[in-house]
PDB file of C-alpha atoms in Angstrom:
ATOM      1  CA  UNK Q 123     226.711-107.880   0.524  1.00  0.00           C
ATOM      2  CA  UNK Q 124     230.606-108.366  -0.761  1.00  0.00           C
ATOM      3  CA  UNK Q 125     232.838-105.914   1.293  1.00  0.00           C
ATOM      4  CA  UNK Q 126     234.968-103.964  -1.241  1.00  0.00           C
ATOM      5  CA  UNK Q 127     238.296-103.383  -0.829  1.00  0.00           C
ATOM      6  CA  UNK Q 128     237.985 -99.361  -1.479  1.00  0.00           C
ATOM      7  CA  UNK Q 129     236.384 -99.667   1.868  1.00  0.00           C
ATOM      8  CA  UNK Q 130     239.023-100.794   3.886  1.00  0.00           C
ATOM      9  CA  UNK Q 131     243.005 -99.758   4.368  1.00  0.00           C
ATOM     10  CA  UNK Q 132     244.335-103.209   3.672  1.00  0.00           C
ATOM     11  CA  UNK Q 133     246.251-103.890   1.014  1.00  0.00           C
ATOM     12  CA  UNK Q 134     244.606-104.931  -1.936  1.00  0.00           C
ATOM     13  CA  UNK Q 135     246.495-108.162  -3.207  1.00  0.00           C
ATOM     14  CA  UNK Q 136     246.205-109.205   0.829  1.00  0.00           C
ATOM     15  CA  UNK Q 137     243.602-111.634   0.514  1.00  0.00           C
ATOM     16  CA  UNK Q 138     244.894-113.512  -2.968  1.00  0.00           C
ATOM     17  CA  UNK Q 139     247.774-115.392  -2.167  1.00  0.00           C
ATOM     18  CA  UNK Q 140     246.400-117.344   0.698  1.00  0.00           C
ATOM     19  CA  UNK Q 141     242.900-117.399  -0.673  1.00  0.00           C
ATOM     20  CA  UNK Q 142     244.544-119.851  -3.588  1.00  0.00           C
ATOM     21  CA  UNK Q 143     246.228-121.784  -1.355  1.00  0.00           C
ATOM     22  CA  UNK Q 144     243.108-122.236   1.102  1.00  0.00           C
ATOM     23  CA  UNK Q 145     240.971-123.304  -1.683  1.00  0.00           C
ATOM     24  CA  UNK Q 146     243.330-125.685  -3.277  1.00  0.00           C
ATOM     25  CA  UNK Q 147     244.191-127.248   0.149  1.00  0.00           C
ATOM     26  CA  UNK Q 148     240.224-127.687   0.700  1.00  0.00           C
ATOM     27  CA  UNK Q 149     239.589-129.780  -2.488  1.00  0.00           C
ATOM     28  CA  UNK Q 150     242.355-131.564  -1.665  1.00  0.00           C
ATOM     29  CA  UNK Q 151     240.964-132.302   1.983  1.00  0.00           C
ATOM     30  CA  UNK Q 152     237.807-133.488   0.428  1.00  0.00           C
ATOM     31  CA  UNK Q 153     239.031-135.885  -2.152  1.00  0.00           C
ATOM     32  CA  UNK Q 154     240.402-137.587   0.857  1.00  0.00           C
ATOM     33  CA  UNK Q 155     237.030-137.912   2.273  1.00  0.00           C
ATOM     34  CA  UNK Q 156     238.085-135.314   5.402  1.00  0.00           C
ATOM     35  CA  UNK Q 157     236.201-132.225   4.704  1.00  0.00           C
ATOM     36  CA  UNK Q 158     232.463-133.803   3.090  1.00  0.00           C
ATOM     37  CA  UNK Q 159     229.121-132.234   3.298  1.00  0.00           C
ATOM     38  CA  UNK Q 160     230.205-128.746   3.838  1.00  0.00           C
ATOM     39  CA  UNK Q 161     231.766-129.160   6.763  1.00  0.00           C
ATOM     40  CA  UNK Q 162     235.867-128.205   8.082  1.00  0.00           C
ATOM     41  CA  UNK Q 163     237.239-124.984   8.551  1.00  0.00           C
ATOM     42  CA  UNK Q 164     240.714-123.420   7.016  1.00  0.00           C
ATOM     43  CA  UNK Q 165     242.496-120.507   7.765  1.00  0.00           C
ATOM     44  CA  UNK Q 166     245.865-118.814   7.484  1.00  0.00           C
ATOM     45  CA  UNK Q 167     246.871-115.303   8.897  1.00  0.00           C
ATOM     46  CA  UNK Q 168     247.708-112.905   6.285  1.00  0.00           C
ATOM     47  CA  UNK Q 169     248.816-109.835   8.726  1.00  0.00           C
ATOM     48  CA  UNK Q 170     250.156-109.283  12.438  1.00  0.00           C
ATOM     49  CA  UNK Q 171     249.540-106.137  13.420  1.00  0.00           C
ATOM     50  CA  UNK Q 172     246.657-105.634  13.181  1.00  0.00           C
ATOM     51  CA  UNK Q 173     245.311-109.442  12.818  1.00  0.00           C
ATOM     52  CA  UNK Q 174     244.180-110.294   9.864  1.00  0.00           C
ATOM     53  CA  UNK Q 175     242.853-113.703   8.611  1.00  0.00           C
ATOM     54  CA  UNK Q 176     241.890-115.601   5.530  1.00  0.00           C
ATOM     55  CA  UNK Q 177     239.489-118.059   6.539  1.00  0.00           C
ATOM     56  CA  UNK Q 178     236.621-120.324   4.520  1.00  0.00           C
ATOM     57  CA  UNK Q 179     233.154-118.865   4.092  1.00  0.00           C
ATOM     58  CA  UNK Q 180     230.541-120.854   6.329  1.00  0.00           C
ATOM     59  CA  UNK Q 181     228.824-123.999   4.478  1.00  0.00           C
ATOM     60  CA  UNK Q 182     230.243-123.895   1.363  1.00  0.00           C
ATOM     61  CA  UNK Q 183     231.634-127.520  -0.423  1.00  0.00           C
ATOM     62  CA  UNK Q 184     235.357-128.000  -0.274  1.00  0.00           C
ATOM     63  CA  UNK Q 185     235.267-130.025  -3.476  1.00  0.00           C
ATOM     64  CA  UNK Q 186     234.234-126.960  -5.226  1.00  0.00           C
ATOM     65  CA  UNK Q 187     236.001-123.989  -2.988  1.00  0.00           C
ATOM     66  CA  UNK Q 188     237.981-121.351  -5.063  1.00  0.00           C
ATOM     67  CA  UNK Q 189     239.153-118.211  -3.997  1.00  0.00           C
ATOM     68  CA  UNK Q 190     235.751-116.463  -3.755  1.00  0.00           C
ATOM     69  CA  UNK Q 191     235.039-118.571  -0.791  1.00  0.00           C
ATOM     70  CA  UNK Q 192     238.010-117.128   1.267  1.00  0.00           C
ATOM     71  CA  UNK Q 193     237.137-113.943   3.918  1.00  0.00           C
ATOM     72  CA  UNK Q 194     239.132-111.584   5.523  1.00  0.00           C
ATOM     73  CA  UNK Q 195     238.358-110.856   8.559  1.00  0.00           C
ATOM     74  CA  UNK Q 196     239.957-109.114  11.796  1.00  0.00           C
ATOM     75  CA  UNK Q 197     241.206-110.197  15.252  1.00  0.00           C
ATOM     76  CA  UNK Q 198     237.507-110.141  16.528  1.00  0.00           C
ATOM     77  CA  UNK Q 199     235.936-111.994  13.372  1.00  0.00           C
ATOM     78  CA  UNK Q 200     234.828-109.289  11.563  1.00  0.00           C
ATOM     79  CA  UNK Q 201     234.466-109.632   7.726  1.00  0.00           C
ATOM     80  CA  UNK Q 202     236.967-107.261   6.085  1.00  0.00           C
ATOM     81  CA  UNK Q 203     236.568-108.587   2.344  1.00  0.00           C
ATOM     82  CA  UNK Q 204     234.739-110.898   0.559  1.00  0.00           C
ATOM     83  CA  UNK Q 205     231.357-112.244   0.389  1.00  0.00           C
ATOM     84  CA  UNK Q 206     228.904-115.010   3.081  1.00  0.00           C
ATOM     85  CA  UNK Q 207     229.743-114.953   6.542  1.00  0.00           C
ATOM     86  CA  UNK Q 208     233.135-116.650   8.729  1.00  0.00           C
ATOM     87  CA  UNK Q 209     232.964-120.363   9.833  1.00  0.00           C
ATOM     88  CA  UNK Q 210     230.709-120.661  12.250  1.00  0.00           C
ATOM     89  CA  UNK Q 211     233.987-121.653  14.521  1.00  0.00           C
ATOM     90  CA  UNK Q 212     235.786-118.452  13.655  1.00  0.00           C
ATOM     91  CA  UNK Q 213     236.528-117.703  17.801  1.00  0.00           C
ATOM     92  CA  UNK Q 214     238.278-121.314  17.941  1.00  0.00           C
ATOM     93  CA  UNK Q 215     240.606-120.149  15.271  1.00  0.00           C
ATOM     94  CA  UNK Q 216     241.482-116.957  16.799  1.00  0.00           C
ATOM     95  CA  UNK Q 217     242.025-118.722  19.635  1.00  0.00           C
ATOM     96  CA  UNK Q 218     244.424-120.923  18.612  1.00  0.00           C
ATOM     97  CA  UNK Q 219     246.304-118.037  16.372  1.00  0.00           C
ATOM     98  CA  UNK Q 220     246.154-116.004  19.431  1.00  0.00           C
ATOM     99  CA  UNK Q 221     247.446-118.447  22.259  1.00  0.00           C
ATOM    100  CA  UNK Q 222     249.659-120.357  19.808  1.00  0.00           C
ATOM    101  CA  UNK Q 223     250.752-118.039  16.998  1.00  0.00           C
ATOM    102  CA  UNK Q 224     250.593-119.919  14.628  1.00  0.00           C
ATOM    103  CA  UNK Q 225     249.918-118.474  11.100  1.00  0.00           C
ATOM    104  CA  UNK Q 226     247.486-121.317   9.810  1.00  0.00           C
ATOM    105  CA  UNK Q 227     245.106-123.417  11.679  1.00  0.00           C
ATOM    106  CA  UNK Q 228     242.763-126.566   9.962  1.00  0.00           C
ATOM    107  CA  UNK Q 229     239.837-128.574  10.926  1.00  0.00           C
ATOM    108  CA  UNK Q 230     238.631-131.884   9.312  1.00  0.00           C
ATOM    109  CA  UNK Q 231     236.187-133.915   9.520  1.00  0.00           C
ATOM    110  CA  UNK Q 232     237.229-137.583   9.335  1.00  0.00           C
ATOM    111  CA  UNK Q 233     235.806-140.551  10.196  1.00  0.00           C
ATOM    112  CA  UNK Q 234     238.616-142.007  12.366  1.00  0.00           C
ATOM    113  CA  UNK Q 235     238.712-138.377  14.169  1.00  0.00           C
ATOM    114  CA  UNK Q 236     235.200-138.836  15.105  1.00  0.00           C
ATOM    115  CA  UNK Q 237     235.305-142.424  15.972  1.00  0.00           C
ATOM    116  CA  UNK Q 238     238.144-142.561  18.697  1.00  0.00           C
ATOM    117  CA  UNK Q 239     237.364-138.386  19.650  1.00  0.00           C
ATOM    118  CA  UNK Q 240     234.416-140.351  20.993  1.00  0.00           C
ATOM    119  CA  UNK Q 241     235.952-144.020  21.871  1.00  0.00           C
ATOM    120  CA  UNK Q 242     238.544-141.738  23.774  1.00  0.00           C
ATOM    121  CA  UNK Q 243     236.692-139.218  25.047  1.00  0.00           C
ATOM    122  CA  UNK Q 244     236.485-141.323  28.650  1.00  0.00           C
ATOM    123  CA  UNK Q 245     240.609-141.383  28.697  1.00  0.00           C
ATOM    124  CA  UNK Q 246     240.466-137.470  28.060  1.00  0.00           C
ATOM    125  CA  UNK Q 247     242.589-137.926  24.613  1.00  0.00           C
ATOM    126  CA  UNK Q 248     244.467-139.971  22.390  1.00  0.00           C
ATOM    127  CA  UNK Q 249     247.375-141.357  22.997  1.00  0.00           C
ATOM    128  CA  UNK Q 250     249.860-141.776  20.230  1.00  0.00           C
ATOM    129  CA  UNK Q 251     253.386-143.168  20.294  1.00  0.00           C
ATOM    130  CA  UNK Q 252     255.926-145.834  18.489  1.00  0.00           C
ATOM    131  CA  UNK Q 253     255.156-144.456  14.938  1.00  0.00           C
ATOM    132  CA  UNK Q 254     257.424-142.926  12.796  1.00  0.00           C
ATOM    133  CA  UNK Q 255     254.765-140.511  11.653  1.00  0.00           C
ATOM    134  CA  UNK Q 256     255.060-138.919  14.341  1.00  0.00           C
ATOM    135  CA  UNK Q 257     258.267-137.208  13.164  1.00  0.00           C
ATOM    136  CA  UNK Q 258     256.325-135.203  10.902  1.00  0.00           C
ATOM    137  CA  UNK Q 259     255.118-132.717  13.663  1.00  0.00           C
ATOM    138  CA  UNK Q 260     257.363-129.818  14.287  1.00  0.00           C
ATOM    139  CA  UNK Q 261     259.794-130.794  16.779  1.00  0.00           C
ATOM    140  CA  UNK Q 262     259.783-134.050  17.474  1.00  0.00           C
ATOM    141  CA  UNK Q 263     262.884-136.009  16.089  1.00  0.00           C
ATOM    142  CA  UNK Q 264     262.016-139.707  17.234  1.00  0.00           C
ATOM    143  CA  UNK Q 265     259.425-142.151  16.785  1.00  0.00           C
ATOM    144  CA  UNK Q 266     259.464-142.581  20.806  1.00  0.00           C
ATOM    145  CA  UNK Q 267     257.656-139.622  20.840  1.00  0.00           C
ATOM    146  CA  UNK Q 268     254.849-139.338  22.712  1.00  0.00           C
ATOM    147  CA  UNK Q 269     251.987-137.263  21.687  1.00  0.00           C
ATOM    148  CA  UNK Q 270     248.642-136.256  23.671  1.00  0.00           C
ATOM    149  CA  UNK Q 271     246.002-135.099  21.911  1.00  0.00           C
ATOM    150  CA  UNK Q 272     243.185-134.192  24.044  1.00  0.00           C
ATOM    151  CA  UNK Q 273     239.342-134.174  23.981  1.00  0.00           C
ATOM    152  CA  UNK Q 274     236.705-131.947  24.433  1.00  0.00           C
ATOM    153  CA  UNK Q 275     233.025-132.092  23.903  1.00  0.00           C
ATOM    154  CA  UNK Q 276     231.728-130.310  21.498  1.00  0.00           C
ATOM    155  CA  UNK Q 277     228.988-127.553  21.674  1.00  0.00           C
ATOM    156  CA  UNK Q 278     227.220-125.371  19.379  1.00  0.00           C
ATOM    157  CA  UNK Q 279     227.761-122.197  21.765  1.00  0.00           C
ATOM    158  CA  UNK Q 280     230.414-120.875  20.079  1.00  0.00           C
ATOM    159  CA  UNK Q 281     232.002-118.045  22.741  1.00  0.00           C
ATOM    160  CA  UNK Q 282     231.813-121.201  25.370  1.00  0.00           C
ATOM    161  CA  UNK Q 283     233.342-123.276  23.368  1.00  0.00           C
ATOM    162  CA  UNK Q 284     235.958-121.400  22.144  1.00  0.00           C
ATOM    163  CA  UNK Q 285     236.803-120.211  26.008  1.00  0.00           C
ATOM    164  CA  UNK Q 286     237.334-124.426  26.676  1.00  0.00           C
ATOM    165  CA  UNK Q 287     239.834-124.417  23.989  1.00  0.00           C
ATOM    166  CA  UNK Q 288     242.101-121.580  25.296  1.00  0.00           C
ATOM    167  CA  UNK Q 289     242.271-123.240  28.505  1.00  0.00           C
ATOM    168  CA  UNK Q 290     242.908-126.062  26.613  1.00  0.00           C
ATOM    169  CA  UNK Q 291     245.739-124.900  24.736  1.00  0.00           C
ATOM    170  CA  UNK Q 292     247.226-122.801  27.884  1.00  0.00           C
ATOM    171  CA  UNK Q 293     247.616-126.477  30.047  1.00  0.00           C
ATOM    172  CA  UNK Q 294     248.303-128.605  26.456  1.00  0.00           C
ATOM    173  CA  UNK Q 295     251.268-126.843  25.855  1.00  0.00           C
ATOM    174  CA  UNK Q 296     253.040-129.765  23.684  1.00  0.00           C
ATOM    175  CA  UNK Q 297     250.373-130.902  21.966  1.00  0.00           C
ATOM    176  CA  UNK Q 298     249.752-130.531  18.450  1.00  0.00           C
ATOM    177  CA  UNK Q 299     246.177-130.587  18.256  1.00  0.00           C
ATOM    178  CA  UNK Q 300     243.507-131.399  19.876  1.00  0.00           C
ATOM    179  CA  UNK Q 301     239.539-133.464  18.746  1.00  0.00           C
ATOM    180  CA  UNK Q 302     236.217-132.273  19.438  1.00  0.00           C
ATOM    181  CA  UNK Q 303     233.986-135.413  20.357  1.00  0.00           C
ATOM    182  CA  UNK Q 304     232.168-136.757  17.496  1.00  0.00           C
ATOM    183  CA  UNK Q 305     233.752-133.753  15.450  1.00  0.00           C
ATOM    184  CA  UNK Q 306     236.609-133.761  14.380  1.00  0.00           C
ATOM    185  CA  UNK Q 307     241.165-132.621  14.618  1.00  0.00           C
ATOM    186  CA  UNK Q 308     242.074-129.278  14.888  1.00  0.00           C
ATOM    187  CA  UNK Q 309     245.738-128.771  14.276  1.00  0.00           C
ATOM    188  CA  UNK Q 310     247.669-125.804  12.733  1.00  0.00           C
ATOM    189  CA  UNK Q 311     251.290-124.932  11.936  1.00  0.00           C
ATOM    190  CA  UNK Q 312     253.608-121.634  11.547  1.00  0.00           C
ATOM    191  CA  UNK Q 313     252.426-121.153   8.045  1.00  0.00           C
ATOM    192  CA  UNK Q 314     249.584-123.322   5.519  1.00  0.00           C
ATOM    193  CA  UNK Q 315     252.264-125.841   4.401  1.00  0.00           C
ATOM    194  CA  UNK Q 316     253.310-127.193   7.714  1.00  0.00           C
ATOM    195  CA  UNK Q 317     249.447-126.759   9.181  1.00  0.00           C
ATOM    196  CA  UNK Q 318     248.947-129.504   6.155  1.00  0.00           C
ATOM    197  CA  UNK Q 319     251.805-131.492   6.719  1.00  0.00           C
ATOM    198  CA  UNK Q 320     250.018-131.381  10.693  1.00  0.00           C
ATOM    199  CA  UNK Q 321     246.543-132.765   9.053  1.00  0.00           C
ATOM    200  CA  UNK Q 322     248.039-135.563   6.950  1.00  0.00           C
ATOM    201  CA  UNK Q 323     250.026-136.792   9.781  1.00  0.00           C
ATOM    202  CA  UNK Q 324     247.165-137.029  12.448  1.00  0.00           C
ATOM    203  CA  UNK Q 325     244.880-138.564  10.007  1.00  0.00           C
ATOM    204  CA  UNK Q 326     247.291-140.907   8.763  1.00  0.00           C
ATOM    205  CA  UNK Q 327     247.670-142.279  12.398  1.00  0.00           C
ATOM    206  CA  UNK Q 328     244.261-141.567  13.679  1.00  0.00           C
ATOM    207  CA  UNK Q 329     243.355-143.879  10.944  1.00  0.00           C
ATOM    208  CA  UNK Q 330     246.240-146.826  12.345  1.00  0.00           C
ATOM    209  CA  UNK Q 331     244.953-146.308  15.677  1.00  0.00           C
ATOM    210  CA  UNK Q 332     241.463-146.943  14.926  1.00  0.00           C
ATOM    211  CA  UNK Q 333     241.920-149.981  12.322  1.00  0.00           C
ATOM    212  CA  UNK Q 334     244.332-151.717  14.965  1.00  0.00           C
ATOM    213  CA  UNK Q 335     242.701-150.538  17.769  1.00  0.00           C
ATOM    214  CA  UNK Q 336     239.180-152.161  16.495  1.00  0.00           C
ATOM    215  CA  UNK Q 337     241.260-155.802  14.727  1.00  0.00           C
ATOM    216  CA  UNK Q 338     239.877-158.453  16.094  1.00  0.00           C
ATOM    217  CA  UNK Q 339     242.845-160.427  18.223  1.00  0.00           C
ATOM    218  CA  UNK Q 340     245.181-156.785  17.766  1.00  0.00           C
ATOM    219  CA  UNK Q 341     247.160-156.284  20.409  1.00  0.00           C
ATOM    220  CA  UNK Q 342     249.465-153.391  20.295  1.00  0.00           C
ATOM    221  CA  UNK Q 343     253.262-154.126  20.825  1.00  0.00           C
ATOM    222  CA  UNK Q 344     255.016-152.724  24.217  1.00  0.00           C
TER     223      UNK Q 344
END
């Protein structure tokens, strides 16, 4: 049953702005073949104090997502507004909001992510250097850069799962993301627009990585 907004003290236009954002960035995820059959997760944080966060309903297609697929919910998950229940990985978003602050956090589910998560997985991450994409993640200035993004199996226990990420993100402190084997990227950003920016980057040179890495006779350059 929909939560109405008489029942709760938030604002009512709370939920709109990033609910049209979250949708349109979900179709567009899925016309690049990242988000198919139902699956990825978006959010963005709507409120501080207290927590508040816009995040996709739980199997619904993000070629068809509009803003009645968007929830609030609070800092523990609960559903605030809207109808259907949270992502099923709700607690690894509030994690990373939490530990990192940052105000948006995505989740695809690419081929090339869950190729080399699992190619990788033995190494503990990917490592990724010498590309000039790599500029396009806040902070770095230089295509020397050298970013880790790490591993982790994946697991359907949820409050596990979610505990492996925040130690995750409390010893990863400079890395942008991280992969769940034979998952997919999470990434995020200070607000939906960089979060994005985040997502095209990584899959841009998860994809590189994986078509050179797998080239017969490649040999990467020193």
């Amino acid at each position: 049953m929909p939560v109405m907004r008489e029942e709760m003290n938030d604002p009512p236009s709370l939920l709109r702005p990033p609910a049209v954002e979250l949708a349109e960035i979900g179709r567009g995820f899925y016309a690049r073949g990242w988000v198919l059959g139902t699956s990825g997760n978006l959010s963005a944080v709507v409120a501080r104090e207290p927590l508040r966060l816009a995040i996709t309903s739980s199997g619904v297609d993000k070629g068809r997502l509009t803003t009645d697929d968007i929830l609030l919910i609070d800092g523990d998950g609960k559903v605030l507004e809207g109808a259907g229940r949270p992502s099923a990985e709700t607690l690894l978003h509030l994690a990373v909001v939490k530990l990192r602050g940052a105000g948006a956090v995505l989740h695809t589910h690419s081929v090339w992510s869950n190729i080399l998560s699992d190619a990788c997985f033995g190494d503990g991450g990917v490592k990724i250097e010498g590309h000039e994409m790599l500029k396009g993640l806040a902070g770095v200035e230089t295509h020397e850069h050298r970013e880790w993004v790490p591993i982790i199996e994946n697991s359907q226990n949820m409050p596990a799962l979610a505990a492996t990420v925040e130690g995750l993100l409390e010893r990863s402190l400079e890395s942008h993301g991280f992969l769940l084997r034979r998952h997919g990227l999470y990434t995020w950003g200070r607000d939906l627009a960089e979060a994005k920016r985040h997502i095209e980057i990584f899959e841009f040179l998860l994809e590189v990585l994986g078509r050179t890495s797998f080239a017969p006779g490649y040999t990467q350059s020193r």
